[in-house]
Amino acid sequence: ETGVTQTPRHLVMGMTNKKSLKCEQHLGHNAMYWYKQSAKKPLELMFVYNFKEQTENNSVPSRFSPECPNSSHLFLHLHTLQPEDSALYLCASSQDWDSNQPQHFGDGTRLSIL
Amino acid sequence: EDQVTQSPEALRLQEGESSSLNCSYTVSGLRGLFWYRQDPGKGPEFLFTLYSAGEEKEKERLKATLTKKESFLHITAPKPEDSATYLCAVSGGGADGLTFGKGTHLIIQP
């Protein structure tokens, strides 16, 4: 496989469930990102990892918990989510966190909270 | 705080009708301006990076230009397959990620 792969593509969960989103990149990049995309709003940066170390946490609620075991894999653990968390969650990667590099995105996980 | 404003929000064109999309930005020390294309149900697809005022990039029917305050994405003789949402993003001196605009939803009618 090439590029950035996200699984699952769709997820429906109740407010008390625990689930995880997975992202894998095959580009040899060192930085990985989680974004949230809601209707009528710009993409919102959630977390940044560079060489497996978290460098940014944009005041994201603790019900979202990221994990980066290596430079190729990124997870987003979800628990006790709220209806307003329903959105498209996008993973991206870039060569490193040096921000003049383009980021390459996966196709996202469409999350619906019941 | 970095800010990006895209206009118009939506644009409907006839096939072959050229036009331009605008991206106005405010950033403390521009490191790069990025254009992406996003199709329904897909993630953003990278198109161009522009680094300094006066720079231009071209790809097929698309041409991106940059000034100190805004960028334009010119689309020449568009085809229906150019229909998508076009996103603009900037990288400033203080952030690790990108600051995105809301996008322009472009529809090309046959």
Short mmCIF file of N, CA, C and O in Angstrom, two decimals, chain A residues 6-13 19-22 34-41 43 64 76 78 81 83-91 106-114, chain B residues 38-44 85:
data_model
loop_
_atom_site.label_atom_id
_atom_site.label_comp_id
_atom_site.label_asym_id
_atom_site.label_seq_id
_atom_site.Cartn_x
_atom_site.Cartn_y
_atom_site.Cartn_z
N GLN A 6 -6.30 4.98 6.67
CA GLN A 6 -7.03 5.11 7.93
C GLN A 6 -8.09 4.02 8.02
O GLN A 6 -8.78 3.74 7.05
N THR A 7 -8.22 3.46 9.22
CA THR A 7 -9.29 2.47 9.48
C THR A 7 -9.88 2.71 10.86
O THR A 7 -9.18 3.20 11.77
N PRO A 8 -11.19 2.45 11.05
CA PRO A 8 -12.13 2.12 9.98
C PRO A 8 -12.51 3.36 9.18
O PRO A 8 -12.18 4.48 9.58
N ARG A 9 -13.18 3.21 8.07
CA ARG A 9 -13.64 4.37 7.30
C ARG A 9 -14.89 4.98 7.92
O ARG A 9 -15.11 6.19 7.81
N HIS A 10 -15.70 4.16 8.55
CA HIS A 10 -16.91 4.65 9.21
C HIS A 10 -17.01 3.99 10.58
O HIS A 10 -16.66 2.82 10.75
N LEU A 11 -17.51 4.77 11.55
CA LEU A 11 -17.67 4.25 12.90
C LEU A 11 -18.88 4.91 13.55
O LEU A 11 -19.00 6.14 13.55
N VAL A 12 -19.77 4.06 14.08
CA VAL A 12 -20.91 4.54 14.84
C VAL A 12 -20.75 4.00 16.26
O VAL A 12 -20.53 2.81 16.45
N MET A 13 -20.82 4.88 17.22
CA MET A 13 -20.65 4.44 18.59
C MET A 13 -21.56 5.21 19.54
O MET A 13 -21.93 6.37 19.26
N LYS A 19 -13.54 3.13 21.63
CA LYS A 19 -13.09 2.66 20.34
C LYS A 19 -11.77 3.35 20.01
O LYS A 19 -11.38 4.33 20.65
N SER A 20 -11.09 2.84 18.97
CA SER A 20 -9.84 3.45 18.52
C SER A 20 -9.84 3.62 17.01
O SER A 20 -10.32 2.75 16.29
N LEU A 21 -9.25 4.73 16.58
CA LEU A 21 -9.01 4.97 15.16
C LEU A 21 -7.54 4.69 14.88
O LEU A 21 -6.68 5.00 15.71
N LYS A 22 -7.29 4.13 13.69
CA LYS A 22 -5.92 3.77 13.34
C LYS A 22 -5.49 4.50 12.08
O LYS A 22 -6.27 4.68 11.15
N TRP A 34 -3.31 14.49 13.75
CA TRP A 34 -4.75 14.25 13.75
C TRP A 34 -5.47 15.59 13.58
O TRP A 34 -5.15 16.56 14.27
N TYR A 35 -6.46 15.60 12.65
CA TYR A 35 -7.31 16.76 12.43
C TYR A 35 -8.77 16.32 12.59
O TYR A 35 -9.14 15.19 12.29
N LYS A 36 -9.62 17.29 12.96
CA LYS A 36 -11.06 17.10 12.99
C LYS A 36 -11.68 17.99 11.93
O LYS A 36 -11.34 19.18 11.84
N GLN A 37 -12.58 17.43 11.10
CA GLN A 37 -13.27 18.21 10.08
C GLN A 37 -14.77 18.11 10.30
O GLN A 37 -15.35 17.04 10.17
N SER A 38 -15.38 19.25 10.65
CA SER A 38 -16.82 19.33 10.85
C SER A 38 -17.43 20.17 9.73
O SER A 38 -16.74 21.00 9.13
N ALA A 39 -18.70 19.95 9.48
CA ALA A 39 -19.39 20.67 8.41
C ALA A 39 -19.32 22.18 8.66
O ALA A 39 -19.49 22.64 9.78
N LYS A 40 -19.04 22.90 7.60
CA LYS A 40 -19.02 24.37 7.62
C LYS A 40 -17.91 24.96 8.48
O LYS A 40 -17.94 26.16 8.79
N LYS A 41 -16.96 24.13 8.90
CA LYS A 41 -15.85 24.63 9.71
C LYS A 41 -14.53 24.22 9.08
O LYS A 41 -14.44 23.20 8.39
N LEU A 43 -10.69 22.70 8.89
CA LEU A 43 -10.02 21.61 9.59
C LEU A 43 -9.38 22.14 10.87
O LEU A 43 -8.75 23.21 10.86
N PHE A 64 -10.33 12.30 24.13
CA PHE A 64 -9.52 11.92 22.97
C PHE A 64 -8.09 11.68 23.47
O PHE A 64 -7.47 12.58 24.02
N LEU A 76 -5.92 7.04 17.65
CA LEU A 76 -6.71 7.99 18.42
C LEU A 76 -7.73 7.18 19.20
O LEU A 76 -8.64 6.59 18.62
N LEU A 78 -10.77 6.71 21.76
CA LEU A 78 -11.98 7.49 22.03
C LEU A 78 -12.74 6.87 23.19
O LEU A 78 -12.92 5.65 23.24
N LEU A 81 -17.54 9.82 24.42
CA LEU A 81 -17.66 10.94 23.50
C LEU A 81 -19.04 11.60 23.59
O LEU A 81 -20.00 11.01 24.09
N PRO A 83 -22.15 14.02 21.46
CA PRO A 83 -22.71 14.14 20.11
C PRO A 83 -21.95 15.14 19.23
O PRO A 83 -21.82 14.92 18.02
N GLU A 84 -21.43 16.20 19.83
CA GLU A 84 -20.70 17.22 19.05
C GLU A 84 -19.35 16.71 18.53
O GLU A 84 -18.67 17.40 17.76
N ASP A 85 -18.96 15.52 18.95
CA ASP A 85 -17.72 14.92 18.45
C ASP A 85 -17.92 14.22 17.12
O ASP A 85 -16.93 13.75 16.51
N SER A 86 -19.16 14.10 16.67
CA SER A 86 -19.42 13.51 15.36
C SER A 86 -18.77 14.39 14.29
O SER A 86 -19.02 15.59 14.23
N ALA A 87 -17.91 13.78 13.47
CA ALA A 87 -17.15 14.55 12.48
C ALA A 87 -16.32 13.57 11.64
O ALA A 87 -16.36 12.36 11.87
N LEU A 88 -15.59 14.12 10.70
CA LEU A 88 -14.60 13.35 9.94
C LEU A 88 -13.24 13.56 10.60
O LEU A 88 -12.81 14.70 10.77
N TYR A 89 -12.58 12.48 10.99
CA TYR A 89 -11.27 12.58 11.63
C TYR A 89 -10.21 12.17 10.61
O TYR A 89 -10.21 11.06 10.08
N LEU A 90 -9.32 13.12 10.36
CA LEU A 90 -8.30 12.94 9.32
C LEU A 90 -6.92 12.80 9.94
O LEU A 90 -6.56 13.54 10.85
N CYS A 91 -6.16 11.88 9.39
CA CYS A 91 -4.77 11.71 9.77
C CYS A 91 -3.91 12.23 8.62
O CYS A 91 -4.28 12.13 7.45
N GLY A 106 -4.87 10.99 4.82
CA GLY A 106 -5.67 9.81 4.55
C GLY A 106 -7.09 10.22 4.20
O GLY A 106 -7.42 11.42 4.18
N ASP A 107 -7.95 9.24 3.96
CA ASP A 107 -9.34 9.52 3.58
C ASP A 107 -10.27 9.66 4.77
O ASP A 107 -11.47 9.90 4.61
N GLY A 108 -9.74 9.51 5.99
CA GLY A 108 -10.52 9.83 7.16
C GLY A 108 -11.38 8.71 7.70
O GLY A 108 -11.64 7.71 7.03
N THR A 109 -11.82 8.89 8.94
CA THR A 109 -12.83 8.04 9.58
C THR A 109 -14.03 8.93 9.86
O THR A 109 -13.91 9.94 10.56
N ARG A 110 -15.18 8.55 9.29
CA ARG A 110 -16.42 9.28 9.55
C ARG A 110 -17.01 8.73 10.85
O ARG A 110 -17.43 7.58 10.90
N LEU A 111 -17.02 9.54 11.90
CA LEU A 111 -17.47 9.13 13.23
C LEU A 111 -18.84 9.71 13.53
O LEU A 111 -19.05 10.92 13.40
N SER A 112 -19.75 8.85 13.95
CA SER A 112 -21.09 9.27 14.36
C SER A 112 -21.33 8.81 15.78
O SER A 112 -21.18 7.62 16.08
N ILE A 113 -21.71 9.75 16.64
CA ILE A 113 -21.97 9.46 18.05
C ILE A 113 -23.50 9.46 18.26
O ILE A 113 -24.16 10.47 17.98
N LEU A 114 -24.00 8.34 18.75
CA LEU A 114 -25.45 8.23 18.95
C LEU A 114 -25.86 8.82 20.29
O LEU A 114 -25.10 8.74 21.26
N GLN B 38 -10.34 18.49 -2.25
CA GLN B 38 -11.02 17.45 -1.48
C GLN B 38 -12.30 17.04 -2.18
O GLN B 38 -13.18 17.86 -2.41
N ASP B 39 -12.38 15.75 -2.52
CA ASP B 39 -13.59 15.18 -3.11
C ASP B 39 -14.46 14.62 -1.99
O ASP B 39 -13.97 14.24 -0.92
N PRO B 40 -15.78 14.52 -2.23
CA PRO B 40 -16.68 13.99 -1.20
C PRO B 40 -16.24 12.61 -0.72
O PRO B 40 -15.91 11.73 -1.51
N GLY B 41 -16.21 12.42 0.60
CA GLY B 41 -15.84 11.13 1.17
C GLY B 41 -14.36 10.83 1.12
O GLY B 41 -13.94 9.70 1.42
N LYS B 42 -13.55 11.81 0.76
CA LYS B 42 -12.10 11.59 0.66
C LYS B 42 -11.36 12.62 1.52
O LYS B 42 -11.91 13.63 1.93
N GLY B 43 -10.07 12.33 1.75
CA GLY B 43 -9.24 13.30 2.43
C GLY B 43 -8.69 14.33 1.45
O GLY B 43 -8.75 14.13 0.24
N PRO B 44 -8.17 15.44 1.96
CA PRO B 44 -7.58 16.45 1.08
C PRO B 44 -6.40 15.88 0.29
O PRO B 44 -5.56 15.17 0.85
N THR B 85 -14.09 20.48 -3.53
CA THR B 85 -13.84 21.58 -2.61
C THR B 85 -12.35 21.85 -2.58
O THR B 85 -11.55 20.92 -2.42
#
